[in-house]
Amino acid sequence: MTGLPGGASVAGLLARVRSLYRGLRHRADVESDMVEEFGHHLAERTDDLIRQGLAPDAADRQARREFGHAGTHRAQAREAIGLRSFAQLRFSWLDVKLGLRMLLKHPMLSLAAVFALAVGIPVGLAPSHIARALEAPLPGDADDRVRAIRFWDPLSSGVAPTWDDEFTFWQATLHSFSSLAAFRTSTYNVSLADGPSAPAAGALLSASAFNVLRAGPLLGRVLDSGDFAAGAPDVVVIGYALWSSRFGRDPGVLGRSIRIGRTLHTVVGVMPDGFRFPANEELWLPLRLASVGGVDERTPVRVLGRLADGVSVQQAQAELSSTGVPPLINADDAAERSRLRPEVVPFGLLYLGLPAGGLDSLTEFRFVQMLMFVLLLVACGNVAMLVFARTATRFRELAIRTALGASRSRIISQIFVETLLLAVVAAGVGVLVVNWALAHVNLAALAGESALPYWLSLDVTPATVFSALALAAVSATVAGVAPAIAITGHAFSRNIRDRSGVHFGGLTSALVVADIAVSVAAVGMALAISAHATDLQAANRATGIAASEYLAVEFRLPADDRGFTGARADLGARDRLRARLAADQRALVAALEQEPGVKRVAVGDVLPRMEHRSRPYELEGVDHAPDAPRRWTRLARVDAGFFDALERPILSGRNFVRTDAEQDAQVAIVNTAFVERVLEGRNPIGRRVRFPLAADTGSAAWYRIVGVVGPLGVDMLNAERGEAVYLPAAPGTINPMQLGVHAVTSPASLTGRVREVARTVDPDLVMGRVSVLSDVRQGDWYLVMGLAAGLVLLVGVLIALATSGLYAMLSLSVSERTREIGIRAALGASRPSLLATILKRSLLQIGLGAAIGLPIAARFVFELTGTPDGGGSVLRSMALALGLSAGIVALVGLSSCLVPTRRVLAIEATEAIRAES
Amino acid sequence: MAPSAALLPGNLEMVILKAISLGDVHGYGVLLRIEQISGGAILVQQGALYPALYRLEHKGLIAARWGTSDNNRRAKFYHLTALGRRQLSKEQNSWQRLADAIARSLTATLQET
């Protein structure tokens, strides 16, 4: 009746776990139950004996005699429920002191182990830390009651726009929120009186926004209901940064005027430092919602609200789900909006467009999390090797402790405490380094932004420290307990008896092989990535347009009533905005092309080298199974003179003409990559392409291909291969627009002049990012460079770890064979043959590790470049990686074997045998 | 009283399960019931009883609750779980097969072999 009952093993296992948990969690109760139960037994037996005629005293004595020693029974009962081994896991200050002494006794080993875990623990911690930070309450919302409301489009897995009428509907119907607010953001040209203007990020807020945010002013007041009334004076609340930069922190700023676009606004309040809602905004204006208007007059807003007292997020979500969608204005809209899901989410998820489950719900994030955890495991594996090696050197001490009665679990717990000390020190170092890095590294610049949103704090919190300590405990368990179990295993007592020391078995061999495999793979990946990045730079220089001759400038016209009417919106606002933008665009391009240093100006929603939108497409006449994965292409909307301005000739067919866009001719130009990859070189002219939305099965418009253009540089990861479709865009339909100004000499020197020309054309036209086109970097480029930098760092760490771990393991495994070598030498084995015997196992491990690691690196190259060889230079770099990594590992491996081998071979055979016996 | 028989290793738990299957009973009662159902043939060492009971409880074959004994004392009463009932049935069948096989072997004559 031993073992788990067959067929019911899961239930049996659960029962054991439950019992063990109860025993550990309520240990005192279990002990007192035993005492009471045994007491009851004795009392009942005594009564029986008295009934049989014994005197009470004699009955009591006999009952106790029959029962035996209660302490022994309790110990056996404890063992029966699995508590005995835990009882021996005692941790004392002595263990801690011993651990500290071990840290100091092996300083290099301690340093290597702390280094490994100081890298591994923060890396393992980072994903969950970031995920937590994104869902943290907004500053000033200590009780975490502010939530955003949005529409989620499950088909495109993105946030769908919320319209102002939906916001007013929610305001009127939702009871789960005590107040709701809407906002929109834009960039404005801001100037003091007639001084020079500069762009500033601002937000239009509805009346209740400051109340929802519980944000009060530093000076003056926030926006109040009077500011939203029709005909109310134009007022603005400014941020601390604007107050400092434009007004020199003048306390008398209230009542002064500031020009936003063309309109003068009166400053009524200054917000405190640190308030930059919704991200990094510097001024706040009243958002006046259109009270009348058709579908064309709806404006997109973002919505947030404060949960009413006693209402949970789930209750709010339930109410929103049941009443969330307002009556739809027309049937076309109804079909589109019906699939959207209204959601109550933390503000960070609205802002970043993440799904309701947060980062954790993204497969990519889970993959990164897993990758980070694997790195931590690699670090733990290396520390385990070091601990194993260190423990192996203490074999004599462990043998004596065992002889003196120390149990296996006692020795394991001691080694665990020693490793835990290492891990806690490493966690502390790691957290301090991360804290320092967060304070000194410009994370926003790394993310390609000017600043991080004001509410996003990546500071180390008590929760982070707690998580770091938890990971330290996990690391210590992996790195300390595993080698301790391996060393004190079944062969331990035999090894003590034979005085043969620690033997290196499968676990240690597996660790060595894994270590080599990871190092080789990492070296291969790092070299492949850096070679690929070099290729990219070279290819991008050679392909596409002469980017260094172009100045890329972003222009936008604030898409709200504020900038150009100075009054509330009325009918036709959107059309008027478009007409005005069209006039601005024409005037700006014409004015710039008149400038002496300018050749031509290209206008598009995106310029070459920038991140192009990807859209799914269908090509007429090309068979495509309905359930096959959709094909994607890059898409750009450009003006008629785009290709001429970029000096890229049309290779076949015709160029866009002005009437294409203005008369909605629905034509397209494709690039050569599209012709080669999609049409396999066949003539594309006359074929039709369309870009259906996910839910759209047939209503999307067809565009007839009228021309082919050469590569312009739409995909930085593969300059030659990115397929793209260009559609004509009439002036006024692109906002923001990108201007590619072709300079005669130095593009950068045109910046000031471009700004002046724009101001002359329209003071409301906001000039955004400016850079020479050759300096523009796509997100992919940052990704590759970031990966390369990260991998180089990783490789450095891994090589350092592998070197120390391998050296310790291999040299020990050779040293432990001193006796064997002595016997072989005594039997007349030659030195070369002895050397070959010793190195065989290590070489096997190194070879096996490299054999596992290289295909991983090769697979990575395939994923990165889409080709097995990744282009010639990547193939060459892989060969280099192979040689380099194999060389590094072999050097470390062989030197760690050779030094002790030479030592062993140098001593006489008889001495070697005597020394060990 | 029948002569007492020694229990084979591992059989004590089966006998305890059987005793408990006849009705909720406390630890001392298990001893008495085994003695009673075996006609005095099986005498369980009191020291062996409790580790066996705790082992069975740990495996989820029996469960316990605190109640009041006939002598009005607080006592821990054991009862069989569903898992325990299945296990007892399996053990009984297995034991029966073994006992039959041994009995057949011991009573076999030359002709039968």
CSV table of N, CA and C in Angstrom, one decimal, chain A residues 1-9 11-13 15-20 22 30 32-38 40-49 51 63 66-68 72-73 76-78 80-82, chain B residues 9-11 13-15 17 26-29 31-32 35 45-61 64 66 68-78 83 86-88 90-91:
chain,number,residue,atom,x,y,z
A,1,MET,N,0.8,-1.2,0.0
A,1,MET,CA,0.0,0.0,0.0
A,1,MET,C,0.9,1.3,0.0
A,2,THR,N,1.9,1.2,-0.7
A,2,THR,CA,2.8,2.3,-0.8
A,2,THR,C,2.6,3.0,-2.1
A,3,GLY,N,3.0,4.2,-2.2
A,3,GLY,CA,2.9,4.9,-3.5
A,3,GLY,C,1.5,5.5,-3.7
A,4,LEU,N,1.4,6.1,-4.8
A,4,LEU,CA,0.1,6.8,-5.1
A,4,LEU,C,-0.9,5.8,-5.5
A,5,PRO,N,-2.1,5.9,-5.1
A,5,PRO,CA,-3.1,5.0,-5.6
A,5,PRO,C,-3.3,5.2,-7.1
A,6,GLY,N,-3.1,4.1,-7.8
A,6,GLY,CA,-3.2,4.2,-9.3
A,6,GLY,C,-4.6,4.7,-9.7
A,7,GLY,N,-4.6,5.4,-10.8
A,7,GLY,CA,-5.8,6.0,-11.3
A,7,GLY,C,-6.3,7.2,-10.6
A,8,ALA,N,-5.9,7.3,-9.4
A,8,ALA,CA,-6.4,8.5,-8.6
A,8,ALA,C,-5.2,9.3,-8.2
A,9,SER,N,-4.1,9.2,-9.0
A,9,SER,CA,-2.9,9.8,-8.6
A,9,SER,C,-3.0,11.3,-8.4
A,11,ALA,N,-5.6,13.2,-7.6
A,11,ALA,CA,-6.3,13.5,-6.4
A,11,ALA,C,-5.4,13.2,-5.2
A,12,GLY,N,-4.7,12.1,-5.3
A,12,GLY,CA,-3.7,11.7,-4.2
A,12,GLY,C,-2.7,12.8,-4.0
A,13,LEU,N,-2.1,13.2,-5.1
A,13,LEU,CA,-1.1,14.2,-5.1
A,13,LEU,C,-1.6,15.5,-4.5
A,15,ALA,N,-4.0,15.8,-2.4
A,15,ALA,CA,-4.2,15.6,-1.0
A,15,ALA,C,-2.9,15.7,-0.2
A,16,ARG,N,-1.9,15.2,-0.8
A,16,ARG,CA,-0.5,15.3,-0.1
A,16,ARG,C,-0.1,16.8,0.0
A,17,VAL,N,-0.3,17.5,-1.1
A,17,VAL,CA,0.1,18.9,-1.1
A,17,VAL,C,-0.7,19.7,-0.1
A,18,ARG,N,-2.0,19.4,-0.1
A,18,ARG,CA,-2.9,20.1,0.9
A,18,ARG,C,-2.4,19.8,2.3
A,19,SER,N,-2.1,18.5,2.6
A,19,SER,CA,-1.7,18.0,3.9
A,19,SER,C,-0.4,18.7,4.3
A,20,LEU,N,0.5,18.7,3.3
A,20,LEU,CA,1.8,19.3,3.6
A,20,LEU,C,1.7,20.8,3.9
A,22,ARG,N,-0.9,22.3,5.0
A,22,ARG,CA,-1.5,22.5,6.3
A,22,ARG,C,-0.5,22.3,7.4
A,30,VAL,N,-1.2,21.4,14.2
A,30,VAL,CA,-1.0,19.9,14.0
A,30,VAL,C,-0.3,19.3,15.2
A,32,SER,N,-0.5,20.3,18.4
A,32,SER,CA,-1.4,20.3,19.5
A,32,SER,C,-2.5,19.2,19.3
A,33,ASP,N,-2.9,19.0,18.0
A,33,ASP,CA,-3.8,18.0,17.7
A,33,ASP,C,-3.3,16.6,18.1
A,34,MET,N,-2.0,16.4,17.8
A,34,MET,CA,-1.3,15.1,18.1
A,34,MET,C,-1.3,14.9,19.6
A,35,VAL,N,-0.9,15.9,20.3
A,35,VAL,CA,-0.9,15.8,21.8
A,35,VAL,C,-2.3,15.4,22.3
A,36,GLU,N,-3.3,16.1,21.8
A,36,GLU,CA,-4.6,15.9,22.4
A,36,GLU,C,-5.1,14.5,22.0
A,37,GLU,N,-4.8,14.1,20.7
A,37,GLU,CA,-5.3,12.8,20.3
A,37,GLU,C,-4.6,11.7,21.1
A,38,PHE,N,-3.3,11.8,21.3
A,38,PHE,CA,-2.6,10.8,22.1
A,38,PHE,C,-3.2,10.8,23.6
A,40,HIS,N,-6.2,11.5,24.5
A,40,HIS,CA,-7.5,10.9,24.5
A,40,HIS,C,-7.3,9.4,24.4
A,41,HIS,N,-6.3,8.9,23.6
A,41,HIS,CA,-6.1,7.5,23.5
A,41,HIS,C,-5.7,6.9,24.9
A,42,LEU,N,-4.8,7.6,25.6
A,42,LEU,CA,-4.4,7.1,26.9
A,42,LEU,C,-5.6,7.1,27.9
A,43,ALA,N,-6.4,8.1,27.9
A,43,ALA,CA,-7.5,8.2,28.8
A,43,ALA,C,-8.5,7.1,28.6
A,44,GLU,N,-8.8,6.8,27.3
A,44,GLU,CA,-9.7,5.7,27.0
A,44,GLU,C,-9.2,4.3,27.4
A,45,ARG,N,-7.9,4.2,27.1
A,45,ARG,CA,-7.3,2.9,27.5
A,45,ARG,C,-7.2,2.7,29.0
A,46,THR,N,-6.9,3.8,29.7
A,46,THR,CA,-6.9,3.7,31.2
A,46,THR,C,-8.3,3.3,31.7
A,47,ASP,N,-9.3,4.0,31.1
A,47,ASP,CA,-10.7,3.6,31.6
A,47,ASP,C,-11.0,2.2,31.4
A,48,ASP,N,-10.6,1.6,30.2
A,48,ASP,CA,-10.8,0.2,29.9
A,48,ASP,C,-10.1,-0.7,30.9
A,49,LEU,N,-8.9,-0.3,31.2
A,49,LEU,CA,-8.1,-1.1,32.2
A,49,LEU,C,-8.7,-1.0,33.6
A,51,ARG,N,-11.9,-0.6,34.1
A,51,ARG,CA,-13.1,-1.5,34.0
A,51,ARG,C,-12.7,-3.0,34.2
A,63,ALA,N,-1.3,1.8,30.7
A,63,ALA,CA,-1.7,2.4,29.5
A,63,ALA,C,-0.6,3.1,28.8
A,66,GLU,N,2.0,0.5,27.5
A,66,GLU,CA,1.5,-0.1,26.2
A,66,GLU,C,1.6,0.9,25.1
A,67,PHE,N,1.4,2.2,25.3
A,67,PHE,CA,1.4,3.2,24.3
A,67,PHE,C,2.8,3.4,23.8
A,68,GLY,N,3.7,3.4,24.7
A,68,GLY,CA,5.1,3.7,24.3
A,68,GLY,C,5.4,5.1,24.4
A,72,THR,N,8.3,9.7,20.3
A,72,THR,CA,8.7,8.9,19.1
A,72,THR,C,7.5,8.8,18.1
A,73,HIS,N,6.3,8.6,18.7
A,73,HIS,CA,5.2,8.5,17.8
A,73,HIS,C,4.9,9.8,17.1
A,76,GLN,N,7.4,10.1,14.3
A,76,GLN,CA,7.0,9.2,13.2
A,76,GLN,C,5.8,9.8,12.4
A,77,ALA,N,4.9,10.4,13.2
A,77,ALA,CA,3.7,11.0,12.5
A,77,ALA,C,4.1,12.1,11.7
A,78,ARG,N,5.0,12.9,12.2
A,78,ARG,CA,5.5,14.1,11.4
A,78,ARG,C,6.2,13.6,10.1
A,80,ALA,N,5.4,10.9,8.6
A,80,ALA,CA,4.4,10.4,7.7
A,80,ALA,C,3.7,11.5,6.9
A,81,ILE,N,3.7,12.7,7.5
A,81,ILE,CA,3.0,13.7,6.7
A,81,ILE,C,4.1,14.7,6.0
A,82,GLY,N,5.3,14.2,6.0
A,82,GLY,CA,6.3,14.9,5.2
A,82,GLY,C,6.9,16.1,5.8
B,9,PRO,N,4.1,-6.5,6.2
B,9,PRO,CA,4.4,-5.1,6.0
B,9,PRO,C,3.5,-4.5,5.0
B,10,GLY,N,2.9,-3.4,5.2
B,10,GLY,CA,2.0,-2.7,4.3
B,10,GLY,C,0.5,-3.1,4.4
B,11,ASN,N,0.3,-4.2,5.1
B,11,ASN,CA,-1.1,-4.6,5.3
B,11,ASN,C,-1.9,-3.9,6.4
B,13,GLU,N,-2.2,-0.7,6.9
B,13,GLU,CA,-3.0,0.4,6.4
B,13,GLU,C,-4.3,-0.1,5.8
B,14,MET,N,-4.2,-1.3,5.1
B,14,MET,CA,-5.4,-1.9,4.5
B,14,MET,C,-6.4,-2.3,5.6
B,15,VAL,N,-5.9,-2.8,6.7
B,15,VAL,CA,-6.8,-3.2,7.8
B,15,VAL,C,-7.4,-2.0,8.5
B,17,LEU,N,-8.0,0.9,7.1
B,17,LEU,CA,-9.0,1.4,6.1
B,17,LEU,C,-10.3,0.6,6.3
B,26,HIS,N,-12.6,6.9,16.4
B,26,HIS,CA,-11.4,7.6,16.8
B,26,HIS,C,-10.3,6.6,16.8
B,27,GLY,N,-9.0,7.2,17.1
B,27,GLY,CA,-7.8,6.4,17.0
B,27,GLY,C,-7.9,5.1,17.9
B,28,TYR,N,-8.2,5.3,19.2
B,28,TYR,CA,-8.3,4.1,20.1
B,28,TYR,C,-9.4,3.1,19.6
B,29,GLY,N,-10.5,3.7,19.1
B,29,GLY,CA,-11.6,2.8,18.5
B,29,GLY,C,-11.1,2.0,17.4
B,31,LEU,N,-8.2,0.6,17.0
B,31,LEU,CA,-7.5,-0.5,17.6
B,31,LEU,C,-8.5,-1.6,18.1
B,32,LEU,N,-9.6,-1.1,18.8
B,32,LEU,CA,-10.6,-2.0,19.3
B,32,LEU,C,-11.3,-2.7,18.2
B,35,GLU,N,-9.3,-5.4,16.5
B,35,GLU,CA,-9.3,-6.6,17.4
B,35,GLU,C,-10.6,-7.3,17.3
B,45,GLN,N,0.2,-2.9,17.2
B,45,GLN,CA,1.0,-2.1,18.1
B,45,GLN,C,0.5,-0.7,18.2
B,46,GLN,N,0.3,-0.2,19.5
B,46,GLN,CA,-0.3,1.1,19.6
B,46,GLN,C,0.6,2.2,19.0
B,47,GLY,N,1.9,1.9,19.1
B,47,GLY,CA,2.9,2.9,18.5
B,47,GLY,C,2.8,3.0,17.0
B,48,ALA,N,2.4,1.9,16.4
B,48,ALA,CA,2.4,1.9,14.9
B,48,ALA,C,1.1,2.5,14.3
B,49,LEU,N,0.1,2.6,15.2
B,49,LEU,CA,-1.2,3.0,14.8
B,49,LEU,C,-1.2,4.4,14.2
B,50,TYR,N,-0.7,5.4,15.1
B,50,TYR,CA,-0.9,6.8,14.7
B,50,TYR,C,-0.1,7.2,13.5
B,51,PRO,N,1.2,6.8,13.4
B,51,PRO,CA,1.9,7.1,12.1
B,51,PRO,C,1.1,6.6,10.9
B,52,ALA,N,0.5,5.4,11.0
B,52,ALA,CA,-0.3,4.8,9.9
B,52,ALA,C,-1.5,5.7,9.6
B,53,LEU,N,-2.2,6.1,10.7
B,53,LEU,CA,-3.4,7.0,10.5
B,53,LEU,C,-3.0,8.3,9.8
B,54,TYR,N,-1.9,8.9,10.3
B,54,TYR,CA,-1.4,10.2,9.7
B,54,TYR,C,-1.0,10.0,8.3
B,55,ARG,N,-0.4,8.8,8.0
B,55,ARG,CA,0.0,8.6,6.6
B,55,ARG,C,-1.2,8.5,5.7
B,56,LEU,N,-2.2,7.8,6.1
B,56,LEU,CA,-3.5,7.6,5.3
B,56,LEU,C,-4.2,9.0,5.1
B,57,GLU,N,-4.1,9.8,6.2
B,57,GLU,CA,-4.8,11.1,6.1
B,57,GLU,C,-4.0,12.0,5.1
B,58,HIS,N,-2.6,11.9,5.2
B,58,HIS,CA,-1.8,12.6,4.3
B,58,HIS,C,-2.0,12.3,2.8
B,59,LYS,N,-2.3,11.0,2.6
B,59,LYS,CA,-2.5,10.5,1.2
B,59,LYS,C,-4.0,10.8,0.8
B,60,GLY,N,-4.8,11.3,1.7
B,60,GLY,CA,-6.1,11.7,1.3
B,60,GLY,C,-7.1,10.5,1.3
B,61,LEU,N,-6.7,9.4,1.9
B,61,LEU,CA,-7.5,8.2,1.9
B,61,LEU,C,-8.5,8.2,3.0
B,64,ALA,N,-10.4,13.5,8.8
B,64,ALA,CA,-10.7,13.5,10.3
B,64,ALA,C,-11.5,14.8,10.6
B,66,TRP,N,-13.1,16.7,14.5
B,66,TRP,CA,-13.1,16.6,15.9
B,66,TRP,C,-14.5,16.4,16.4
B,68,THR,N,-17.1,14.3,19.8
B,68,THR,CA,-17.2,13.9,21.2
B,68,THR,C,-17.3,12.4,21.3
B,69,SER,N,-16.5,11.7,22.1
B,69,SER,CA,-16.6,10.3,22.2
B,69,SER,C,-17.7,9.8,23.1
B,70,ASP,N,-17.9,8.5,23.2
B,70,ASP,CA,-19.0,8.0,24.1
B,70,ASP,C,-18.7,8.4,25.6
B,71,ASN,N,-17.5,8.5,25.9
B,71,ASN,CA,-17.1,8.9,27.3
B,71,ASN,C,-17.1,10.4,27.5
B,72,ASN,N,-17.7,11.1,26.5
B,72,ASN,CA,-17.8,12.6,26.6
B,72,ASN,C,-16.5,13.3,26.6
B,73,ARG,N,-15.6,12.7,25.8
B,73,ARG,CA,-14.3,13.3,25.7
B,73,ARG,C,-14.1,13.9,24.2
B,74,ARG,N,-13.4,15.0,24.1
B,74,ARG,CA,-13.1,15.5,22.7
B,74,ARG,C,-12.2,14.5,22.0
B,75,ALA,N,-12.6,14.0,20.8
B,75,ALA,CA,-11.8,13.0,20.1
B,75,ALA,C,-11.7,13.3,18.6
B,76,LYS,N,-10.7,12.8,18.0
B,76,LYS,CA,-10.6,13.0,16.6
B,76,LYS,C,-11.1,11.8,15.9
B,77,PHE,N,-12.2,12.0,15.1
B,77,PHE,CA,-12.9,10.9,14.4
B,77,PHE,C,-12.5,10.8,13.0
B,78,TYR,N,-12.2,9.6,12.5
B,78,TYR,CA,-11.7,9.4,11.1
B,78,TYR,C,-12.9,8.8,10.3
B,83,LEU,N,-11.6,8.6,-2.2
B,83,LEU,CA,-10.3,8.1,-2.7
B,83,LEU,C,-10.0,6.8,-1.9
B,86,ARG,N,-12.2,3.8,-2.8
B,86,ARG,CA,-11.7,3.1,-4.1
B,86,ARG,C,-10.4,2.3,-3.8
B,87,GLN,N,-9.6,2.9,-3.0
B,87,GLN,CA,-8.3,2.3,-2.7
B,87,GLN,C,-8.5,1.0,-1.9
B,88,LEU,N,-9.5,1.0,-0.9
B,88,LEU,CA,-9.8,-0.2,-0.1
B,88,LEU,C,-10.3,-1.3,-1.0
B,90,LYS,N,-9.8,-1.7,-4.1
B,90,LYS,CA,-8.7,-2.3,-5.0
B,90,LYS,C,-7.8,-3.2,-4.2
B,91,GLU,N,-7.5,-2.8,-2.9
B,91,GLU,CA,-6.7,-3.6,-2.1
B,91,GLU,C,-7.3,-4.9,-1.7
